[in-house]
mmCIF file of N, CA and C in Angstrom:
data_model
loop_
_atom_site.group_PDB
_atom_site.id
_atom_site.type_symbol
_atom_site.label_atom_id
_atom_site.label_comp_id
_atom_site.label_asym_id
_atom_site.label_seq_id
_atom_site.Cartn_x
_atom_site.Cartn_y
_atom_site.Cartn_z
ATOM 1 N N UNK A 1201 65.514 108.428 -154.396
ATOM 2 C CA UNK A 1201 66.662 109.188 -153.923
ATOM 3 C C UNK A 1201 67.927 108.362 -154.156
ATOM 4 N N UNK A 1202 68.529 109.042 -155.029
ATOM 5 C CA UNK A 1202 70.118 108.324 -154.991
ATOM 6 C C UNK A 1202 71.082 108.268 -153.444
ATOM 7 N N UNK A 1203 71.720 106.995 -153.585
ATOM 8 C CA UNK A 1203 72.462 106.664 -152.544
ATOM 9 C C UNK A 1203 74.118 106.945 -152.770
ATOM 10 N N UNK A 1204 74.682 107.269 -151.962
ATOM 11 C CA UNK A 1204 76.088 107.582 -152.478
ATOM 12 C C UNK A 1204 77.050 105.903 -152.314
ATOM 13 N N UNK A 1205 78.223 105.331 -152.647
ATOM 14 C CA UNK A 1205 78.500 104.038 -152.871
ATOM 15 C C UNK A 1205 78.594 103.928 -150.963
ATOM 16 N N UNK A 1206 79.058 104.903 -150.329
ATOM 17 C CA UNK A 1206 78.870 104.197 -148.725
ATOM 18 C C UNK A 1206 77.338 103.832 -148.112
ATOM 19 N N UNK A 1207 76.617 104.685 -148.701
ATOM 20 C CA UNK A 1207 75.073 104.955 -148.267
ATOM 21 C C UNK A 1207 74.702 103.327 -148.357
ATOM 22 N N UNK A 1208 75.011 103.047 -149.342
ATOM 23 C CA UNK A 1208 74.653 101.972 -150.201
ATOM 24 C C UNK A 1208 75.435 100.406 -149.513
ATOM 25 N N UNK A 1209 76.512 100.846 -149.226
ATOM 26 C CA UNK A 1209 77.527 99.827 -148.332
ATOM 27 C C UNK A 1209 76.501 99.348 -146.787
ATOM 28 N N UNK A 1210 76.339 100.976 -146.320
ATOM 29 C CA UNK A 1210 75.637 100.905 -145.013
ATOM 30 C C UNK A 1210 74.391 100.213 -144.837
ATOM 31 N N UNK A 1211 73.231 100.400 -146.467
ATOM 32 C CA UNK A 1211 71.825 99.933 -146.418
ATOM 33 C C UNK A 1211 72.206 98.396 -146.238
ATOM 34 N N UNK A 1212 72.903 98.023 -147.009
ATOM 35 C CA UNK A 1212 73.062 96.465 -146.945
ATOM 36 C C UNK A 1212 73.444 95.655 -146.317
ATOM 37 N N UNK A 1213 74.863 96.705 -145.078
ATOM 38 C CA UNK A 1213 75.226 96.148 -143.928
ATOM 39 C C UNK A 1213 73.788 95.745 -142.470
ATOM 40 N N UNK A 1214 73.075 96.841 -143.252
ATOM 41 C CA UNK A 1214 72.025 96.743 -142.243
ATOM 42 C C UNK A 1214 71.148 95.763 -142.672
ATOM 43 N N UNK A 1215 70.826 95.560 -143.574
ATOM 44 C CA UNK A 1215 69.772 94.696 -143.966
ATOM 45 C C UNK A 1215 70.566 93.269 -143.409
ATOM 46 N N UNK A 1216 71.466 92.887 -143.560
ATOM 47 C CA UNK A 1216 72.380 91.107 -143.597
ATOM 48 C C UNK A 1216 72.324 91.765 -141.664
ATOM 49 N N UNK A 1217 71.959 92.851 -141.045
ATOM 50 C CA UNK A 1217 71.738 92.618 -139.754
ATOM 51 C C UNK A 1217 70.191 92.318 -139.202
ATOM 52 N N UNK A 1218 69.349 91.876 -140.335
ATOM 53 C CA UNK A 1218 67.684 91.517 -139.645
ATOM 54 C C UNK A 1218 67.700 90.783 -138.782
ATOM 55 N N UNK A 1219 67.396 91.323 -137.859
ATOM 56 C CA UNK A 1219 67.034 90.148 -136.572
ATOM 57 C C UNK A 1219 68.169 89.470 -135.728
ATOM 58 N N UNK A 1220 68.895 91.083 -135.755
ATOM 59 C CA UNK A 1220 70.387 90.895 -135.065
ATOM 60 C C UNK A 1220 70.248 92.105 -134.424
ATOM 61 N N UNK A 1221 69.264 93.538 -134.737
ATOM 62 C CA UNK A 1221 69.985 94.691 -134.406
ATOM 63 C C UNK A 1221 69.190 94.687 -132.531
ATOM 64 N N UNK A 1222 70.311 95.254 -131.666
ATOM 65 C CA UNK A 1222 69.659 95.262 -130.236
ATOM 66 C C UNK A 1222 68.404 96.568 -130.156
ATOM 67 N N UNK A 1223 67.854 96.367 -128.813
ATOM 68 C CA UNK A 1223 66.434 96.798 -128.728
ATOM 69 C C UNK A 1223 67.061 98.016 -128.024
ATOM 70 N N UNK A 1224 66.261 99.172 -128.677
ATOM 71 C CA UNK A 1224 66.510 100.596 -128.532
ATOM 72 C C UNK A 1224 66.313 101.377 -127.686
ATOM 73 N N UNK A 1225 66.511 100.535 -126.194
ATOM 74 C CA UNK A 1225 65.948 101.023 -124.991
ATOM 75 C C UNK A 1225 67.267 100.604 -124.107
ATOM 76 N N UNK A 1226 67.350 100.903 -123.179
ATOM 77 C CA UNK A 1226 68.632 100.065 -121.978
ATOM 78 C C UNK A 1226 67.952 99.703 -120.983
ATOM 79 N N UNK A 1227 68.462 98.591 -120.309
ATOM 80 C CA UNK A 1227 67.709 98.322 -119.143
ATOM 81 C C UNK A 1227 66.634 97.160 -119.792
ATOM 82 N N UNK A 1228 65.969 96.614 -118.305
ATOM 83 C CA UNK A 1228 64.440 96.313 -118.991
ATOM 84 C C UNK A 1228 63.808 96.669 -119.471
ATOM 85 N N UNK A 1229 62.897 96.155 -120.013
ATOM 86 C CA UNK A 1229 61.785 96.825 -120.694
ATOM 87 C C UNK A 1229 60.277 95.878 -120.691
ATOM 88 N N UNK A 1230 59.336 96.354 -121.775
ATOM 89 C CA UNK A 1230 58.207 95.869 -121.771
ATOM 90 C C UNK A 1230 57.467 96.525 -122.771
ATOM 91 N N UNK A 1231 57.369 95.398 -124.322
ATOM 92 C CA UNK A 1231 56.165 95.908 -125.484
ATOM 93 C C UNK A 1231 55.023 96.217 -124.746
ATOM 94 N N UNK A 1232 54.820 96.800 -124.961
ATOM 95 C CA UNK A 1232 53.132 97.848 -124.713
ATOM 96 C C UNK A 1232 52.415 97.440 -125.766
ATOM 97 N N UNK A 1233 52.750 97.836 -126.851
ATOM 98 C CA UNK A 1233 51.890 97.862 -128.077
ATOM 99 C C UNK A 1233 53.115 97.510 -129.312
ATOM 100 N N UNK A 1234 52.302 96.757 -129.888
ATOM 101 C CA UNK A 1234 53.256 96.129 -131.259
ATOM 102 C C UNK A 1234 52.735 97.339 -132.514
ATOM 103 N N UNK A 1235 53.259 96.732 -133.818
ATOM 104 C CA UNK A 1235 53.495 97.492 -135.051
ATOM 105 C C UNK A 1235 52.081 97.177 -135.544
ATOM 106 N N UNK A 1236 51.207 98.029 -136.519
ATOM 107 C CA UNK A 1236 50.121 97.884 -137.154
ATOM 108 C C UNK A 1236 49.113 97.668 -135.893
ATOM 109 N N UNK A 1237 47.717 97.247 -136.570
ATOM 110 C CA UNK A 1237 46.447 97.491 -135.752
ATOM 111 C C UNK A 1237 46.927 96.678 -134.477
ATOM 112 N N UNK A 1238 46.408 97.834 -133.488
ATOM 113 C CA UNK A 1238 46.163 97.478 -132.250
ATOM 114 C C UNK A 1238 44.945 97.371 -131.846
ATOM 115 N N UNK A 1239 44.045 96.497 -131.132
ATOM 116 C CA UNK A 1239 42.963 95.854 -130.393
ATOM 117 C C UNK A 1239 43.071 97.079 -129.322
ATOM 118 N N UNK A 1240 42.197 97.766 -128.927
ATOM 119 C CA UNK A 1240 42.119 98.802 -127.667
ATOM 120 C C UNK A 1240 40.746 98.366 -126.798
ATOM 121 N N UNK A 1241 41.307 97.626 -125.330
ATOM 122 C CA UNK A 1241 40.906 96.849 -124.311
ATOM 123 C C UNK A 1241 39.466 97.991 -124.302
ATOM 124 N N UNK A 1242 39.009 97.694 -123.560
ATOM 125 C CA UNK A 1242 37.703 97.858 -123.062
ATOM 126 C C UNK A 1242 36.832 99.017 -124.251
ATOM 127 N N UNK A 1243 37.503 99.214 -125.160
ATOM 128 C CA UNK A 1243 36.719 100.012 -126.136
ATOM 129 C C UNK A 1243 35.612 99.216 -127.322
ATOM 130 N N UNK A 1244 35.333 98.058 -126.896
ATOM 131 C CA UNK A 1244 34.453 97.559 -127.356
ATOM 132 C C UNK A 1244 35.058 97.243 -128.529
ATOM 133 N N UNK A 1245 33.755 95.803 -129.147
ATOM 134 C CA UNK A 1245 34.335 95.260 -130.719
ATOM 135 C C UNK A 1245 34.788 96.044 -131.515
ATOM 136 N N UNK A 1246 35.836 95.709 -132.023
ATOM 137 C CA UNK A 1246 36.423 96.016 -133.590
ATOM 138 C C UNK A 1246 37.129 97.518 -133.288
ATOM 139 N N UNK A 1247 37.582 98.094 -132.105
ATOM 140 C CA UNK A 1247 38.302 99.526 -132.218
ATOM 141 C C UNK A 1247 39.717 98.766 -132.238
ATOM 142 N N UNK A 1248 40.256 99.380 -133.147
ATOM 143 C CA UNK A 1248 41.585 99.354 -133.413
ATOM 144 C C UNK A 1248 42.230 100.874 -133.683
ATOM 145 N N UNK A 1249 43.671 100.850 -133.286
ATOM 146 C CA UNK A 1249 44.656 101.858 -133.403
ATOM 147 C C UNK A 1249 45.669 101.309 -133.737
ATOM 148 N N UNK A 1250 46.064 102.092 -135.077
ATOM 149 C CA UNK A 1250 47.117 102.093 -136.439
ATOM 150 C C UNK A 1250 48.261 102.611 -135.305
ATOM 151 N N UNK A 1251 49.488 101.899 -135.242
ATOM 152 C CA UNK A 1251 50.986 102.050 -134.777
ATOM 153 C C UNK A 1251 52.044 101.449 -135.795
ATOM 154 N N UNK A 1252 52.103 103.365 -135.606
ATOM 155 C CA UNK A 1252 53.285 103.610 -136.627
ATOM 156 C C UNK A 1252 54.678 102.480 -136.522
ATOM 157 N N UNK A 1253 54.714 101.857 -135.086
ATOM 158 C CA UNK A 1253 56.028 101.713 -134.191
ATOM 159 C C UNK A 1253 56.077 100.953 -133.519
ATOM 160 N N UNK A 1254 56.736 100.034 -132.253
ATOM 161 C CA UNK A 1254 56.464 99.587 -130.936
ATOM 162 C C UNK A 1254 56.781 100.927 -130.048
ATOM 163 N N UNK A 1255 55.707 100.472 -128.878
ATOM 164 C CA UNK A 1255 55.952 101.686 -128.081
ATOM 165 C C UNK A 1255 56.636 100.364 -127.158
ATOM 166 N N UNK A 1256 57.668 101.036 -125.844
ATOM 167 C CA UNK A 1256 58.501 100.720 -125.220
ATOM 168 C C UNK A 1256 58.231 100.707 -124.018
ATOM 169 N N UNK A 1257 58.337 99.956 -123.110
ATOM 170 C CA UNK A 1257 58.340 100.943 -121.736
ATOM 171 C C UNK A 1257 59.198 100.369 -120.558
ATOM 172 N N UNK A 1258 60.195 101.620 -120.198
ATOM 173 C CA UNK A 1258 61.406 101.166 -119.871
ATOM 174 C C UNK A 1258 60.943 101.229 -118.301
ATOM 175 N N UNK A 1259 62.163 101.271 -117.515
ATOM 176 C CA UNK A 1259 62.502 101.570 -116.085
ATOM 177 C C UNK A 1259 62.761 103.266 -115.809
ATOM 178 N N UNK A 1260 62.573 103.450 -114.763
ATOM 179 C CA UNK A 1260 63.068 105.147 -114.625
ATOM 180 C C UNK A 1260 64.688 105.179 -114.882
ATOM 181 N N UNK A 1261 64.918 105.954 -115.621
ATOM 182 C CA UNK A 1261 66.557 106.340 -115.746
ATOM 183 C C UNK A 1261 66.409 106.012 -117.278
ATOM 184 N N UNK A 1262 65.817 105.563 -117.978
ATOM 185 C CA UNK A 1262 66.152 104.384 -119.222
ATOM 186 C C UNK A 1262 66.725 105.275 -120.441
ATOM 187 N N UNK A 1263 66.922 104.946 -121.288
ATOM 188 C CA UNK A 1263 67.517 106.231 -122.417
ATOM 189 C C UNK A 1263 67.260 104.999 -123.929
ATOM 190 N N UNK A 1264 67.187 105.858 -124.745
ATOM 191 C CA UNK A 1264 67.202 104.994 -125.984
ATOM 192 C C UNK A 1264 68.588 105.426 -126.503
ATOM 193 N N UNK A 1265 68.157 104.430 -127.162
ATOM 194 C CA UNK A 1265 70.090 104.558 -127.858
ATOM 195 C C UNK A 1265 69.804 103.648 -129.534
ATOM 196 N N UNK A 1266 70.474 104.171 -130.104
ATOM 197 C CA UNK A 1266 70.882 103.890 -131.388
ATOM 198 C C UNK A 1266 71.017 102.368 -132.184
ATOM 199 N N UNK A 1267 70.487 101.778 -132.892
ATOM 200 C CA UNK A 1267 70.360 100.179 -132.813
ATOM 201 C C UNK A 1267 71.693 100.125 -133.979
ATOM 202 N N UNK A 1268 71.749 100.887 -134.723
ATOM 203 C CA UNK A 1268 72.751 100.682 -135.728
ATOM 204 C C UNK A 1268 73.681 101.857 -136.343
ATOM 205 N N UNK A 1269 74.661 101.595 -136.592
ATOM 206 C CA UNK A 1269 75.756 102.719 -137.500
ATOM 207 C C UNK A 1269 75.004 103.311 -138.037
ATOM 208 N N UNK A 1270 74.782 104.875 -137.639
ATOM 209 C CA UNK A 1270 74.328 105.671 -138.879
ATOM 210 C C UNK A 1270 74.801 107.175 -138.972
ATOM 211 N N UNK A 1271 73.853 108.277 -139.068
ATOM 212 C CA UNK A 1271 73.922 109.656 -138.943
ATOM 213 C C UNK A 1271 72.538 110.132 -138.602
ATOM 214 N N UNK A 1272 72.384 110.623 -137.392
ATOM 215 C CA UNK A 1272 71.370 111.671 -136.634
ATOM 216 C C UNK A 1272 70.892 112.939 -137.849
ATOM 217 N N UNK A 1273 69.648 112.024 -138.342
ATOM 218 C CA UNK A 1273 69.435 113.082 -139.728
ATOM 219 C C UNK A 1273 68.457 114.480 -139.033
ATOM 220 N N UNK A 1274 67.711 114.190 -138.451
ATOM 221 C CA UNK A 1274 66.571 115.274 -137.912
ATOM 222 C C UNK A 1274 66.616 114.759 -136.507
ATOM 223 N N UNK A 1275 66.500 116.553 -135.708
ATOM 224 C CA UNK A 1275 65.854 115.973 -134.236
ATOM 225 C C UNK A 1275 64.773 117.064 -134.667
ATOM 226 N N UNK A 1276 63.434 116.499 -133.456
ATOM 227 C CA UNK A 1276 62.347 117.716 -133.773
ATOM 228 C C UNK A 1276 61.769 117.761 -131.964
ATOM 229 N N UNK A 1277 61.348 118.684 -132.047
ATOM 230 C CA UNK A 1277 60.697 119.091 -130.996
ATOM 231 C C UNK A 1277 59.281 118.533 -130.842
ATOM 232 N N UNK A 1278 58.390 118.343 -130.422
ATOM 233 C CA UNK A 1278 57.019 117.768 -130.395
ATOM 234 C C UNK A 1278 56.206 117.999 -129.117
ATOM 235 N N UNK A 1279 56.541 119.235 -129.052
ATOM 236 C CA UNK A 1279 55.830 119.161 -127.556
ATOM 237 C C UNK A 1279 56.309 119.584 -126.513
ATOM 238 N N UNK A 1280 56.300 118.774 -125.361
ATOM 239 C CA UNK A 1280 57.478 118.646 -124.477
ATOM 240 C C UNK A 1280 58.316 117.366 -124.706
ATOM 241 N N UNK A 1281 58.132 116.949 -125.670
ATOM 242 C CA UNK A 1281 59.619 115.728 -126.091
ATOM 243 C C UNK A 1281 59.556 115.760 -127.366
ATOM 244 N N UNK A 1282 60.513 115.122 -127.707
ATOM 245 C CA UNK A 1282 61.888 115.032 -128.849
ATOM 246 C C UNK A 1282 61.622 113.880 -129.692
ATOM 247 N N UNK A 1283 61.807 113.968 -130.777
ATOM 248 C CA UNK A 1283 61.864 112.750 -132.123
ATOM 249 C C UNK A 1283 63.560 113.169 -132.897
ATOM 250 N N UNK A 1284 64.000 111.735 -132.447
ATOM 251 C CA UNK A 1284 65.470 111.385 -133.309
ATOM 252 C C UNK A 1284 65.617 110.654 -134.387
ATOM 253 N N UNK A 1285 65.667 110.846 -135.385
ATOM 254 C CA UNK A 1285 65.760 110.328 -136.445
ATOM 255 C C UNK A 1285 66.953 110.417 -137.181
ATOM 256 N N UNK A 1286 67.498 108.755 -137.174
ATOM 257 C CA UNK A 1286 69.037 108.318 -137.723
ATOM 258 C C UNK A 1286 68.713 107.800 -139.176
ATOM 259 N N UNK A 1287 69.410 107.917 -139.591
ATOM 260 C CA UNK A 1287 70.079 107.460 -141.329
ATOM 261 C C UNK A 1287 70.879 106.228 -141.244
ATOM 262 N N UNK A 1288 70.872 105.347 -141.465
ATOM 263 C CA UNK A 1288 71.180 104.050 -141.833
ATOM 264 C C UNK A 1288 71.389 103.647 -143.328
ATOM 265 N N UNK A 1289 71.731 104.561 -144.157
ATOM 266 C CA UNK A 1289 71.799 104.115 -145.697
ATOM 267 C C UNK A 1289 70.067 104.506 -145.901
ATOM 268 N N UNK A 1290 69.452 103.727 -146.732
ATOM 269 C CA UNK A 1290 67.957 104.415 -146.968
ATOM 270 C C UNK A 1290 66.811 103.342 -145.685
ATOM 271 N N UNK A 1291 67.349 103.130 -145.038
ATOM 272 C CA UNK A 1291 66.850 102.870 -143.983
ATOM 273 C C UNK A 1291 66.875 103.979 -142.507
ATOM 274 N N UNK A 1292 65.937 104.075 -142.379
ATOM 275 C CA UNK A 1292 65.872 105.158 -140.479
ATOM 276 C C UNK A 1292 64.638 104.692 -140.154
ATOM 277 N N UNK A 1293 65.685 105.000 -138.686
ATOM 278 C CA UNK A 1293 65.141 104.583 -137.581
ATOM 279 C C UNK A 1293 64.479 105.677 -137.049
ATOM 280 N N UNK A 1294 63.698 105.955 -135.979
ATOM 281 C CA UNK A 1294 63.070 107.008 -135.484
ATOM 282 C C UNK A 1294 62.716 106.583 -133.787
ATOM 283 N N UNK A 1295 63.430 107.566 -132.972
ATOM 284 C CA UNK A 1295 62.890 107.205 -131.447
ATOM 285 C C UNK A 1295 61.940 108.260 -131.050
ATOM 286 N N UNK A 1296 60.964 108.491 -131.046
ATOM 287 C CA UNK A 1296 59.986 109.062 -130.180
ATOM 288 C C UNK A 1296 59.895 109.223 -128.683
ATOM 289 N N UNK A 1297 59.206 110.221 -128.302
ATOM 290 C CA UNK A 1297 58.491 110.639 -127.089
ATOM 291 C C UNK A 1297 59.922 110.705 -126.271
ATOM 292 N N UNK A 1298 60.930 111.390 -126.706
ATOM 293 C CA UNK A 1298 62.385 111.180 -125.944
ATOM 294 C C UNK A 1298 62.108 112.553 -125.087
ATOM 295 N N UNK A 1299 62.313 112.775 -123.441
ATOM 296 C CA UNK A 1299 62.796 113.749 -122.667
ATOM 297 C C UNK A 1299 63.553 114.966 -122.702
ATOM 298 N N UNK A 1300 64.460 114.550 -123.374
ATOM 299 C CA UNK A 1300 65.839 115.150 -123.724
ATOM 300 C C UNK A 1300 67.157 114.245 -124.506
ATOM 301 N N UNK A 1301 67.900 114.930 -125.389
ATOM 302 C CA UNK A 1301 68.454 114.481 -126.306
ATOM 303 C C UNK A 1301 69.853 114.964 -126.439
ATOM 304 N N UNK A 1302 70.783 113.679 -126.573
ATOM 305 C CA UNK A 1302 72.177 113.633 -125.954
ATOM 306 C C UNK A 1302 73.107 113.876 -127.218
ATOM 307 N N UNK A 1303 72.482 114.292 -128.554
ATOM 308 C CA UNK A 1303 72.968 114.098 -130.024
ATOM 309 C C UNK A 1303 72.478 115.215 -130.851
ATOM 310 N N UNK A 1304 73.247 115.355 -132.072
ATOM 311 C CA UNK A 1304 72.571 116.647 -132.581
ATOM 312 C C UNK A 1304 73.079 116.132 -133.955
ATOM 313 N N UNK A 1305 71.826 117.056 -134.830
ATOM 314 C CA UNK A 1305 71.733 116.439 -136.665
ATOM 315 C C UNK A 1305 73.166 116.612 -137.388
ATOM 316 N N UNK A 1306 73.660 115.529 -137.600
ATOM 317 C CA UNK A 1306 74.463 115.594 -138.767
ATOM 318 C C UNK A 1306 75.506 114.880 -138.136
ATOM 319 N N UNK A 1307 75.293 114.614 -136.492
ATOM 320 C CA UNK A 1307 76.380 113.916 -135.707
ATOM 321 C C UNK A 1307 76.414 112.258 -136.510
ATOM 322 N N UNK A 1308 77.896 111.176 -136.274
ATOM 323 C CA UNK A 1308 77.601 110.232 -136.842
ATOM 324 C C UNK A 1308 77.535 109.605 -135.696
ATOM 325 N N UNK A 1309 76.380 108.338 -135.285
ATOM 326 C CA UNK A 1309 76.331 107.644 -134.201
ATOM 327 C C UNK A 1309 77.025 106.262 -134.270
ATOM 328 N N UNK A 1310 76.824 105.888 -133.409
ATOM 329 C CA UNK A 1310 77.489 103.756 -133.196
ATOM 330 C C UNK A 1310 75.912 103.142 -132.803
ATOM 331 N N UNK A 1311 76.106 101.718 -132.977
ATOM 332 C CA UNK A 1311 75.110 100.736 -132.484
ATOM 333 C C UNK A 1311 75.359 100.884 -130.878
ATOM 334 N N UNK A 1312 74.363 101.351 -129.823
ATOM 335 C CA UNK A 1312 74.353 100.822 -128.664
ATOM 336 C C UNK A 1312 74.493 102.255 -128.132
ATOM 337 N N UNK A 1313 75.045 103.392 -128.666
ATOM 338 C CA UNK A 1313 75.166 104.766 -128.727
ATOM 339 C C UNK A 1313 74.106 104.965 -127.667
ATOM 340 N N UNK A 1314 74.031 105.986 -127.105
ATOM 341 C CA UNK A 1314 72.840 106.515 -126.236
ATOM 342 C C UNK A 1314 72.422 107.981 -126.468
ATOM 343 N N UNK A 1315 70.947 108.338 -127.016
ATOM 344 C CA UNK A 1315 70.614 109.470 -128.062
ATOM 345 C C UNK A 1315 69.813 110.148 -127.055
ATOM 346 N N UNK A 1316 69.228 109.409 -126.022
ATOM 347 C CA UNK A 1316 68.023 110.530 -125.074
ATOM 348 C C UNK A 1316 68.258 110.234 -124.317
ATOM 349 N N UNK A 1317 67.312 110.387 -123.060
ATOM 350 C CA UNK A 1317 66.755 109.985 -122.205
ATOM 351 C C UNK A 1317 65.159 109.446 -122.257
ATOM 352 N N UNK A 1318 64.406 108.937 -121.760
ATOM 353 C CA UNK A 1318 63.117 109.025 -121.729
ATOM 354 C C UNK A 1318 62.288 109.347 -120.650
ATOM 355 N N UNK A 1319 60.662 110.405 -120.634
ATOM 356 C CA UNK A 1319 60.918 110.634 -119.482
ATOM 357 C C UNK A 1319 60.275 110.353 -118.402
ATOM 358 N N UNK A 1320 59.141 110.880 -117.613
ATOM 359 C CA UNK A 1320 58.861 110.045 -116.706
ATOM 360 C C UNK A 1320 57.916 108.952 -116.401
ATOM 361 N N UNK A 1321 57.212 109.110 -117.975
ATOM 362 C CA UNK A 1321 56.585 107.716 -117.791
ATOM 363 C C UNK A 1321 57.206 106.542 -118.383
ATOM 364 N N UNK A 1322 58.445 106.624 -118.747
ATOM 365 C CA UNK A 1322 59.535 105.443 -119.216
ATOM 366 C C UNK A 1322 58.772 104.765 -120.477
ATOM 367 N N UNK A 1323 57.911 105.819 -121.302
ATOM 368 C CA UNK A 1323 57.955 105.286 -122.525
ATOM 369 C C UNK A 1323 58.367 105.729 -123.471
ATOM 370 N N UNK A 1324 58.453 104.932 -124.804
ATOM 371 C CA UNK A 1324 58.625 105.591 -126.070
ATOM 372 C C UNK A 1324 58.549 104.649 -126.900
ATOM 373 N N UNK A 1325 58.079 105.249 -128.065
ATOM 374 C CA UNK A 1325 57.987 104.849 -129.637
ATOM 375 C C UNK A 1325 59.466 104.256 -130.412
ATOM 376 N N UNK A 1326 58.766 103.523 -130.720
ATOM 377 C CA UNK A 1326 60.402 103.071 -132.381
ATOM 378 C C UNK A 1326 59.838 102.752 -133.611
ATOM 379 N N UNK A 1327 60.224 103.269 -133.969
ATOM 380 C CA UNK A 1327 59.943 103.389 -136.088
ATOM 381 C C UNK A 1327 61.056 102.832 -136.862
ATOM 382 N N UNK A 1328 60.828 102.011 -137.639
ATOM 383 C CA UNK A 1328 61.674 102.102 -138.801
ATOM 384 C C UNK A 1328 60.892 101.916 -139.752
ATOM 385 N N UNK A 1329 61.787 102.264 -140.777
ATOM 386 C CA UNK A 1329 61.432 102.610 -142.538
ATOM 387 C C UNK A 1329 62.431 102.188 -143.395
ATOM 388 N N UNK A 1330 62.403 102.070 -144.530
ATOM 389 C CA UNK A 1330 62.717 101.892 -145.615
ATOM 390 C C UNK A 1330 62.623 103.027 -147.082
ATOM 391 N N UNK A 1331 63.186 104.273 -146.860
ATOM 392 C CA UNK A 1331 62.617 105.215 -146.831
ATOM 393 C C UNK A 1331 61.561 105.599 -146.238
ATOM 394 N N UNK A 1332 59.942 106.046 -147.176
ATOM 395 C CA UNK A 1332 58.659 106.236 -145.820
ATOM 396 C C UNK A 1332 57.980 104.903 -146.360
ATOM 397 N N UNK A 1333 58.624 104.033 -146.712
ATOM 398 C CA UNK A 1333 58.006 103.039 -146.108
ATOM 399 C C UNK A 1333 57.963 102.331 -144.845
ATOM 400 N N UNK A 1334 57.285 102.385 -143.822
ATOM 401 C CA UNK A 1334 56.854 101.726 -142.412
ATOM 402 C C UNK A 1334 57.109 99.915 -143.099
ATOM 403 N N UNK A 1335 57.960 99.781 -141.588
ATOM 404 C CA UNK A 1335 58.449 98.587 -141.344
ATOM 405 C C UNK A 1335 58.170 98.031 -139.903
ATOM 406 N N UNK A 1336 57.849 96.944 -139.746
ATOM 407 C CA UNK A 1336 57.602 95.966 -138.384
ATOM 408 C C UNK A 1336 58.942 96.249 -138.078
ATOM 409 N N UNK A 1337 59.335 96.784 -137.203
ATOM 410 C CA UNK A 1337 60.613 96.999 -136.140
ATOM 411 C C UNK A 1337 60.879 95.325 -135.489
ATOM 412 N N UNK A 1338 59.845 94.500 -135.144
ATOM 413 C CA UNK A 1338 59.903 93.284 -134.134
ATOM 414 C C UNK A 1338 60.901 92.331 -135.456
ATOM 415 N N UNK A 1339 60.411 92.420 -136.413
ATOM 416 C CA UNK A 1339 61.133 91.724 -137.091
ATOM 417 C C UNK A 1339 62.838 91.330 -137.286
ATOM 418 N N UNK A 1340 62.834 93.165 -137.260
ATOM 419 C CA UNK A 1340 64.270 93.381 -137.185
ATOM 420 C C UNK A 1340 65.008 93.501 -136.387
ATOM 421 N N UNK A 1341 64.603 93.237 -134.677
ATOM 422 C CA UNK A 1341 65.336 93.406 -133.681
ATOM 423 C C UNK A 1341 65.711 92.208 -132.937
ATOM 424 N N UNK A 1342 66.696 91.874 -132.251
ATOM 425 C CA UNK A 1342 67.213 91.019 -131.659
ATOM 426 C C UNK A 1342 66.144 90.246 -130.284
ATOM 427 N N UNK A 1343 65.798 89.240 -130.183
ATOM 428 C CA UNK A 1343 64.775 88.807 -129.327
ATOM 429 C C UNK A 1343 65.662 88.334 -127.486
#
């Protein structure tokens, strides 16, 4: 997919931000589960579960919010919660398992922006890509 010369400005602003961008939750939090195979406790040797993402898990009230400059490309429905998916140049991000959603497609967001809520079990998913290529999120986020 061709990039337009800002698209292209933006991918790279983001990239010279690895391991700078803040964590996509407010408040405290707590990794649950990291990126790639997960070990699943009491299910005996060798079960593992493929994550797309880190799942999150906030405080009651918590909201995800936006880690970097982009544009709110897709929201989708899933259920009873919401998937936001921002544009970053050919990089997106993706917040999962969101409550309700404070943004709508085509809006342009900020870093630190606030896109949902999450809901009452104060979790959720984070994705990023490189187009559909899946990326370790831990890598790229601020510790």
């Amino acid at each position: 997919m061709a990039l337009t010369p800002a698209e292209k400005t933006l991918s790279t602003s983001f990239v010279s931000n690895k391991g700078k961008l803040p964590m996509p939750i407010t408040g405290d939090y707590q990794i649950v589960r990291g990126f790639g195979a997960n070990v699943v406790d009491g299910a005996g040797n060798g079960v593992h579960l493929a994550s797309k993402g880190i799942y999150l898990k906030g405080q009651p009230g918590a909201q995800a919010r936006c880690v970097f400059d982009g544009t709110v490309s897709r929201i989708f429905a899933n259920g009873n919660t919401f998937i936001v998916m921002v544009r970053h140049g050919k990089y997106i991000t993706v917040y999962c398992d969101l409550a309700s959603v404070s943004v709508t497609a085509g809006q342009h967001v900020t870093t630190n922006q606030k896109l949902g809520s999450l809901g009452a079990s104060c979790l959720m998913q984070f994705q990023l890509r490189n187009w559909t290529n899946l990326l370790n999120p831990r890598q790229w986020l601020r510790r």
